[in-house]
Amino acid sequence: MRIGTARSSYRHDEALFDSRTQYAWLAILGVALLGFPFVADEYWLYLACLVAINIASATGLNILTGYTGLVSLGQAAFMGIGAYTVAAFEQKFGTPVLLNLLAGGFVAMLGGLVVGLPSLRVKGLYLAISTIAASVVLHFVFANWHSVTGGHSGITVAPAEILGISFDTSFRLYWLFVPITIMMVIGAANLFRTRIGRAFIAIRDRDISAEVLGIPLLRYKLLSFGLSSFYAGVAGGMWAYFFRVVTPESFPLLMSIFFLAAIIVGGMGTILGAILGAIFMTMVPEALKLIVGWLPLSTDATLILSPVRTIVFGALIVGFLVFEPLGLQEIWRRIRRFFHLWPFRA
């Protein structure tokens, strides 16, 4: 009896220690995020804003693919819907920034609900192909609906403005994008503590069993598509305010592959995986630029950068699927566990 009590007490103390450690890490992260823009130069602030946008979109795709098991290669197209919606609202109505971002998210959600309709009948490769087809259709709309999208010329977006403050620099946009992304990540994390999140996971693990248990598959698959598209729409809206111009070429299929690679490399089905994967995959092109810049090439380095980047994305997807299917979040978990236990190793 005493042994059982001692073990229970030990486990309670260990759980309390892990909880305190987690809060300590969160406090350190908060301080780092607050202090980063005051010590970083323009280049790193640019990357930080881009990372925030990519984390928001990757988190949305992780809801759909990582937690619900529905493969999508249309995330960039849904970002395009959000970006064009924000650009149109900003140009024609001059509505507030946050309202524009919400509008971009909801319009993208409507598009996601339409694209998600085939998910009841098809899945896996066939569902991925249907999302590619949707991307092609949306790209055609972006390029040819001149009265709304401006055609290939696109739409120029005015700087975001809140309370008379113009967010026209990376430093100011950092204070807009990072809090929005944090709220979106927290929302996704809390989602999977609810009945809806558990239904998503049940559908991913075995959809037939989930249906037998009374989970309406079409409703929850559409909801997953809608939430994922909403995240993509808001991310696309932030993208529009960040780059200040929206064109059909801004959201190619390669961008969708980028986000799929991000959640695979980071670790599908985990919030941390989407964050780590988005950060890692955002830094890969920057590292490639440095490497290509160092090479003594006779041709323009930018001409080979795009195909090399595509090859690297594909190699990373295959490499992580083969050697570390659980992604960077599993590597991080092992590192944490190692340093937690290393003093007691023989």
Short mmCIF file of C-alpha atoms in Angstrom, two decimals:
data_model
loop_
_atom_site.label_atom_id
_atom_site.label_comp_id
_atom_site.label_asym_id
_atom_site.label_seq_id
_atom_site.Cartn_x
_atom_site.Cartn_y
_atom_site.Cartn_z
CA MET A 1 0.00 0.00 0.00
CA ARG A 2 2.84 2.34 0.89
CA ILE A 3 4.65 1.47 -2.37
CA GLY A 4 1.54 2.30 -4.40
CA THR A 5 1.10 5.57 -2.54
CA ALA A 6 4.75 6.46 -3.09
CA ARG A 7 4.47 5.74 -6.82
CA SER A 8 1.32 7.82 -7.08
CA SER A 9 3.02 10.69 -5.25
CA TYR A 10 6.05 10.42 -7.56
CA ARG A 11 3.89 10.54 -10.67
CA HIS A 12 2.01 13.53 -9.30
CA ASP A 13 5.28 15.35 -8.58
CA GLU A 14 6.62 14.46 -12.05
CA ALA A 15 3.46 15.75 -13.73
CA LEU A 16 3.65 18.93 -11.64
CA PHE A 17 7.29 19.38 -12.64
CA ASP A 18 6.45 18.91 -16.34
CA SER A 19 3.61 21.41 -16.03
CA ARG A 20 5.85 23.99 -14.38
CA THR A 21 8.55 23.37 -17.00
CA GLN A 22 6.01 23.93 -19.74
CA TYR A 23 4.85 27.19 -18.20
CA ALA A 24 8.46 28.27 -17.84
CA TRP A 25 9.12 27.58 -21.54
CA LEU A 26 5.97 29.50 -22.49
CA ALA A 27 7.11 32.45 -20.38
CA ILE A 28 10.53 32.40 -22.06
CA LEU A 29 8.87 32.21 -25.48
CA GLY A 30 6.62 35.16 -24.61
CA VAL A 31 9.56 37.29 -23.52
CA ALA A 32 11.47 36.31 -26.68
CA LEU A 33 8.55 37.24 -28.93
CA LEU A 34 8.17 40.60 -27.18
CA GLY A 35 11.85 41.43 -27.36
CA PHE A 36 12.63 40.06 -30.83
CA PRO A 37 11.45 43.03 -32.94
CA PHE A 38 13.61 45.44 -30.91
CA VAL A 39 16.84 43.56 -31.59
CA ALA A 40 16.20 42.15 -35.08
CA ASP A 41 16.98 43.96 -38.32
CA GLU A 42 14.57 44.41 -41.25
CA TYR A 43 15.50 41.08 -42.87
CA TRP A 44 14.73 39.01 -39.77
CA LEU A 45 11.53 40.96 -39.13
CA TYR A 46 10.50 40.18 -42.71
CA LEU A 47 11.14 36.48 -42.07
CA ALA A 48 9.28 36.61 -38.74
CA CYS A 49 6.17 38.05 -40.42
CA LEU A 50 6.41 35.43 -43.17
CA VAL A 51 6.78 32.67 -40.57
CA ALA A 52 3.67 33.93 -38.74
CA ILE A 53 1.65 33.76 -41.97
CA ASN A 54 2.94 30.28 -42.79
CA ILE A 55 2.25 28.99 -39.27
CA ALA A 56 -1.36 30.16 -39.52
CA SER A 57 -1.89 28.43 -42.87
CA ALA A 58 0.00 25.26 -41.89
CA THR A 59 -2.06 25.00 -38.70
CA GLY A 60 -5.21 25.10 -40.81
CA LEU A 61 -3.95 22.39 -43.15
CA ASN A 62 -2.95 20.31 -40.13
CA ILE A 63 -6.56 20.42 -38.91
CA LEU A 64 -7.67 18.93 -42.22
CA THR A 65 -4.84 16.55 -43.08
CA GLY A 66 -3.10 15.85 -39.79
CA TYR A 67 -6.14 15.53 -37.52
CA THR A 68 -8.95 14.54 -39.91
CA GLY A 69 -6.90 12.52 -42.39
CA LEU A 70 -8.12 14.36 -45.51
CA VAL A 71 -5.30 15.12 -47.94
CA SER A 72 -5.52 18.53 -49.60
CA LEU A 73 -3.34 20.28 -52.14
CA GLY A 74 -5.54 23.34 -52.33
CA GLN A 75 -4.32 25.37 -49.36
CA ALA A 76 -2.67 28.00 -51.56
CA ALA A 77 -5.88 28.47 -53.54
CA PHE A 78 -7.85 29.10 -50.34
CA MET A 79 -5.19 31.59 -49.29
CA GLY A 80 -5.77 33.25 -52.65
CA ILE A 81 -9.49 33.55 -51.92
CA GLY A 82 -8.71 35.23 -48.61
CA ALA A 83 -6.12 37.54 -50.16
CA TYR A 84 -8.40 38.68 -52.97
CA THR A 85 -11.28 39.18 -50.53
CA VAL A 86 -9.15 41.38 -48.28
CA ALA A 87 -7.79 43.29 -51.28
CA ALA A 88 -11.31 43.89 -52.66
CA PHE A 89 -12.72 44.98 -49.29
CA GLU A 90 -9.77 47.27 -48.67
CA GLN A 91 -9.91 48.83 -52.13
CA LYS A 92 -13.68 49.18 -52.61
CA PHE A 93 -15.07 49.60 -49.10
CA GLY A 94 -12.17 50.69 -46.90
CA THR A 95 -13.42 48.47 -44.07
CA PRO A 96 -11.32 47.89 -40.91
CA VAL A 97 -8.37 45.52 -41.11
CA LEU A 98 -9.66 42.91 -38.67
CA LEU A 99 -13.04 42.85 -40.40
CA ASN A 100 -11.29 42.35 -43.74
CA LEU A 101 -9.29 39.43 -42.36
CA LEU A 102 -12.43 37.81 -40.94
CA ALA A 103 -14.21 38.34 -44.25
CA GLY A 104 -11.31 36.72 -46.08
CA GLY A 105 -11.48 33.75 -43.71
CA PHE A 106 -15.24 33.29 -44.09
CA VAL A 107 -15.24 33.60 -47.89
CA ALA A 108 -12.41 31.05 -48.04
CA MET A 109 -14.45 28.85 -45.70
CA LEU A 110 -17.35 28.90 -48.15
CA GLY A 111 -14.97 27.82 -50.89
CA GLY A 112 -13.64 25.05 -48.67
CA LEU A 113 -17.14 23.77 -47.97
CA VAL A 114 -17.79 23.48 -51.71
CA VAL A 115 -14.47 21.75 -52.39
CA GLY A 116 -15.07 19.41 -49.44
CA LEU A 117 -18.31 18.00 -50.80
CA PRO A 118 -16.59 15.11 -52.66
CA SER A 119 -14.86 14.03 -49.41
CA LEU A 120 -17.76 11.75 -48.47
CA ARG A 121 -17.26 9.65 -51.60
CA VAL A 122 -13.54 9.90 -52.26
CA LYS A 123 -10.45 10.01 -50.09
CA GLY A 124 -6.70 9.62 -50.26
CA LEU A 125 -5.21 10.16 -53.71
CA TYR A 126 -8.58 10.85 -55.34
CA LEU A 127 -9.40 13.57 -52.82
CA ALA A 128 -5.97 15.13 -53.35
CA ILE A 129 -6.60 15.19 -57.10
CA SER A 130 -9.99 16.85 -56.57
CA THR A 131 -8.34 19.60 -54.51
CA ILE A 132 -5.75 20.09 -57.26
CA ALA A 133 -8.61 20.43 -59.73
CA ALA A 134 -10.22 23.03 -57.46
CA SER A 135 -6.92 24.92 -57.37
CA VAL A 136 -6.78 24.98 -61.18
CA VAL A 137 -10.36 26.28 -61.36
CA LEU A 138 -9.71 28.97 -58.76
CA HIS A 139 -6.50 30.03 -60.51
CA PHE A 140 -8.51 30.43 -63.72
CA VAL A 141 -11.05 32.57 -61.83
CA PHE A 142 -8.28 34.71 -60.32
CA ALA A 143 -6.77 35.30 -63.75
CA ASN A 144 -9.96 36.01 -65.70
CA TRP A 145 -12.48 37.68 -63.37
CA HIS A 146 -11.09 41.11 -64.21
CA SER A 147 -13.81 43.17 -62.52
CA VAL A 148 -12.97 41.66 -59.13
CA THR A 149 -9.43 40.27 -59.27
CA GLY A 150 -7.86 42.63 -61.79
CA GLY A 151 -6.79 39.73 -63.98
CA HIS A 152 -3.08 39.06 -64.33
CA SER A 153 -2.30 42.62 -63.23
CA GLY A 154 -3.74 41.86 -59.81
CA ILE A 155 -4.83 44.26 -57.08
CA THR A 156 -2.66 46.67 -55.14
CA VAL A 157 -3.44 46.67 -51.42
CA ALA A 158 -3.15 49.73 -49.22
CA PRO A 159 -1.20 49.36 -45.96
CA ALA A 160 -3.17 48.03 -43.02
CA GLU A 161 -4.30 50.81 -40.68
CA ILE A 162 -5.68 50.54 -37.14
CA LEU A 163 -6.54 53.57 -34.99
CA GLY A 164 -4.70 55.84 -37.37
CA ILE A 165 -1.51 53.76 -37.20
CA SER A 166 -0.31 52.59 -40.62
CA PHE A 167 1.24 49.11 -40.60
CA ASP A 168 3.60 49.80 -43.48
CA THR A 169 6.80 48.26 -42.11
CA SER A 170 7.78 44.77 -41.05
CA PHE A 171 8.24 46.03 -37.49
CA ARG A 172 4.65 47.23 -37.25
CA LEU A 173 3.22 44.25 -39.15
CA TYR A 174 4.96 41.97 -36.65
CA TRP A 175 2.71 43.35 -33.89
CA LEU A 176 -0.34 42.64 -36.04
CA PHE A 177 0.52 39.21 -37.46
CA VAL A 178 2.08 37.50 -34.45
CA PRO A 179 -0.87 38.06 -32.04
CA ILE A 180 -3.34 36.90 -34.73
CA THR A 181 -1.28 33.77 -35.37
CA ILE A 182 -0.98 33.05 -31.64
CA MET A 183 -4.76 33.28 -31.23
CA MET A 184 -5.27 30.96 -34.20
CA VAL A 185 -2.82 28.40 -32.82
CA ILE A 186 -4.43 28.52 -29.38
CA GLY A 187 -7.84 28.10 -30.98
CA ALA A 188 -6.65 25.02 -32.88
CA ALA A 189 -5.09 23.53 -29.75
CA ASN A 190 -8.29 24.00 -27.76
CA LEU A 191 -10.39 22.62 -30.62
CA PHE A 192 -9.02 19.14 -30.07
CA ARG A 193 -10.11 19.16 -26.45
CA THR A 194 -13.72 19.41 -27.62
CA ARG A 195 -16.21 16.94 -29.07
CA ILE A 196 -15.58 18.32 -32.56
CA GLY A 197 -11.84 17.76 -32.35
CA ARG A 198 -12.28 14.22 -31.04
CA ALA A 199 -14.69 13.52 -33.92
CA PHE A 200 -12.02 14.68 -36.38
CA ILE A 201 -9.48 12.30 -34.85
CA ALA A 202 -11.98 9.42 -34.91
CA ILE A 203 -12.62 10.01 -38.62
CA ARG A 204 -8.89 10.04 -39.29
CA ASP A 205 -8.25 6.80 -37.42
CA ARG A 206 -11.17 4.84 -38.95
CA ASP A 207 -14.04 6.65 -40.60
CA ILE A 208 -16.29 3.58 -40.86
CA SER A 209 -16.03 2.96 -37.12
CA ALA A 210 -16.66 6.66 -36.49
CA GLU A 211 -19.84 6.47 -38.54
CA VAL A 212 -20.97 3.38 -36.63
CA LEU A 213 -20.46 5.33 -33.40
CA GLY A 214 -22.89 7.96 -34.65
CA ILE A 215 -20.50 10.58 -36.02
CA PRO A 216 -22.03 12.14 -39.19
CA LEU A 217 -19.10 11.93 -41.60
CA LEU A 218 -20.19 14.51 -44.15
CA ARG A 219 -20.92 17.14 -41.52
CA TYR A 220 -17.59 16.80 -39.76
CA LYS A 221 -15.55 16.44 -42.95
CA LEU A 222 -17.12 19.61 -44.29
CA LEU A 223 -16.50 21.32 -40.96
CA SER A 224 -12.85 20.31 -41.14
CA PHE A 225 -12.58 21.63 -44.68
CA GLY A 226 -14.28 24.84 -43.59
CA LEU A 227 -12.00 25.42 -40.60
CA SER A 228 -8.88 24.65 -42.62
CA SER A 229 -10.00 27.03 -45.36
CA PHE A 230 -10.84 29.72 -42.80
CA TYR A 231 -7.27 29.54 -41.45
CA ALA A 232 -5.95 29.69 -45.01
CA GLY A 233 -8.17 32.68 -45.81
CA VAL A 234 -6.96 34.66 -42.81
CA ALA A 235 -3.36 33.74 -43.65
CA GLY A 236 -3.98 34.87 -47.23
CA GLY A 237 -5.36 38.16 -45.93
CA MET A 238 -2.23 38.71 -43.88
CA TRP A 239 -0.20 37.81 -46.96
CA ALA A 240 -2.03 40.52 -48.93
CA TYR A 241 -1.25 43.16 -46.30
CA PHE A 242 2.33 41.96 -46.13
CA PHE A 243 3.24 42.00 -49.84
CA ARG A 244 0.71 44.75 -50.75
CA VAL A 245 -0.15 43.24 -54.17
CA VAL A 246 -2.21 40.14 -55.05
CA THR A 247 -1.88 38.39 -58.42
CA PRO A 248 -2.86 34.90 -59.68
CA GLU A 249 0.81 33.91 -59.70
CA SER A 250 1.06 34.64 -55.97
CA PHE A 251 -0.56 31.32 -55.03
CA PRO A 252 0.79 28.51 -57.24
CA LEU A 253 0.44 24.78 -56.66
CA LEU A 254 3.99 24.75 -55.34
CA MET A 255 2.81 26.79 -52.36
CA SER A 256 0.27 24.07 -51.51
CA ILE A 257 3.08 21.51 -51.72
CA PHE A 258 5.09 23.78 -49.42
CA PHE A 259 2.39 23.64 -46.72
CA LEU A 260 1.93 19.89 -47.11
CA ALA A 261 5.68 19.49 -46.72
CA ALA A 262 5.59 21.73 -43.66
CA ILE A 263 3.13 19.55 -41.74
CA ILE A 264 4.87 16.33 -42.85
CA VAL A 265 8.30 17.61 -41.84
CA GLY A 266 6.98 19.12 -38.61
CA GLY A 267 4.76 16.19 -37.68
CA MET A 268 1.16 15.67 -38.75
CA GLY A 269 -1.52 15.61 -36.12
CA THR A 270 0.26 17.90 -33.65
CA ILE A 271 0.05 21.65 -33.13
CA LEU A 272 3.77 21.87 -32.41
CA GLY A 273 4.48 19.99 -35.63
CA ALA A 274 2.72 22.63 -37.74
CA ILE A 275 4.70 25.38 -35.98
CA LEU A 276 8.09 23.69 -36.31
CA GLY A 277 7.39 22.60 -39.87
CA ALA A 278 6.33 26.08 -40.96
CA ILE A 279 9.44 27.63 -39.41
CA PHE A 280 11.74 25.00 -40.90
CA MET A 281 10.24 25.13 -44.40
CA THR A 282 10.26 28.94 -44.40
CA MET A 283 13.96 28.95 -43.62
CA VAL A 284 14.85 26.32 -46.27
CA PRO A 285 14.48 28.69 -49.26
CA GLU A 286 16.50 31.33 -47.42
CA ALA A 287 19.26 28.79 -46.78
CA LEU A 288 19.14 27.77 -50.46
CA LYS A 289 19.55 31.42 -51.48
CA LEU A 290 22.69 31.66 -49.36
CA ILE A 291 24.11 28.39 -50.70
CA VAL A 292 23.37 29.25 -54.34
CA GLY A 293 24.82 32.72 -53.78
CA TRP A 294 28.09 31.22 -52.56
CA LEU A 295 28.46 28.91 -55.58
CA PRO A 296 30.59 30.20 -58.49
CA LEU A 297 27.84 30.05 -61.12
CA SER A 298 28.14 31.53 -64.60
CA THR A 299 24.35 31.96 -64.94
CA ASP A 300 21.92 33.98 -62.85
CA ALA A 301 21.40 32.15 -59.55
CA THR A 302 17.68 32.94 -59.51
CA LEU A 303 17.17 30.86 -62.67
CA ILE A 304 18.07 27.63 -60.90
CA LEU A 305 16.71 28.50 -57.48
CA SER A 306 13.07 27.63 -58.23
CA PRO A 307 13.68 24.09 -59.59
CA VAL A 308 16.23 23.40 -56.84
CA ARG A 309 13.70 24.50 -54.22
CA THR A 310 11.09 22.13 -55.68
CA ILE A 311 13.56 19.24 -55.59
CA VAL A 312 14.51 20.03 -51.99
CA PHE A 313 10.85 20.16 -50.92
CA GLY A 314 10.23 16.74 -52.48
CA ALA A 315 13.39 15.31 -50.94
CA LEU A 316 12.41 16.57 -47.49
CA ILE A 317 8.94 15.02 -47.75
CA VAL A 318 10.35 11.63 -48.81
CA GLY A 319 13.19 11.78 -46.30
CA PHE A 320 10.99 12.51 -43.30
CA LEU A 321 8.37 9.96 -44.36
CA VAL A 322 11.07 7.28 -44.54
CA PHE A 323 13.40 8.17 -41.67
CA GLU A 324 11.24 10.17 -39.24
CA PRO A 325 7.50 9.85 -39.99
CA LEU A 326 6.60 11.69 -36.78
CA GLY A 327 8.57 14.75 -37.87
CA LEU A 328 10.46 17.46 -36.05
CA GLN A 329 8.09 17.44 -33.09
CA GLU A 330 9.18 13.86 -32.32
CA ILE A 331 12.84 14.88 -32.52
CA TRP A 332 12.09 17.76 -30.14
CA ARG A 333 10.26 15.38 -27.78
CA ARG A 334 13.27 13.04 -27.72
CA ILE A 335 15.64 15.91 -27.00
CA ARG A 336 13.46 17.11 -24.13
CA ARG A 337 13.20 13.59 -22.74
CA PHE A 338 16.96 13.07 -23.01
CA PHE A 339 17.82 16.24 -21.09
CA HIS A 340 15.10 15.47 -18.56
CA LEU A 341 16.62 12.08 -17.81
CA TRP A 342 20.34 12.53 -18.50
CA PRO A 343 21.49 13.01 -14.86
CA PHE A 344 20.06 9.57 -14.00
CA ARG A 345 21.69 7.69 -16.88
CA ALA A 346 24.32 5.16 -15.94
#
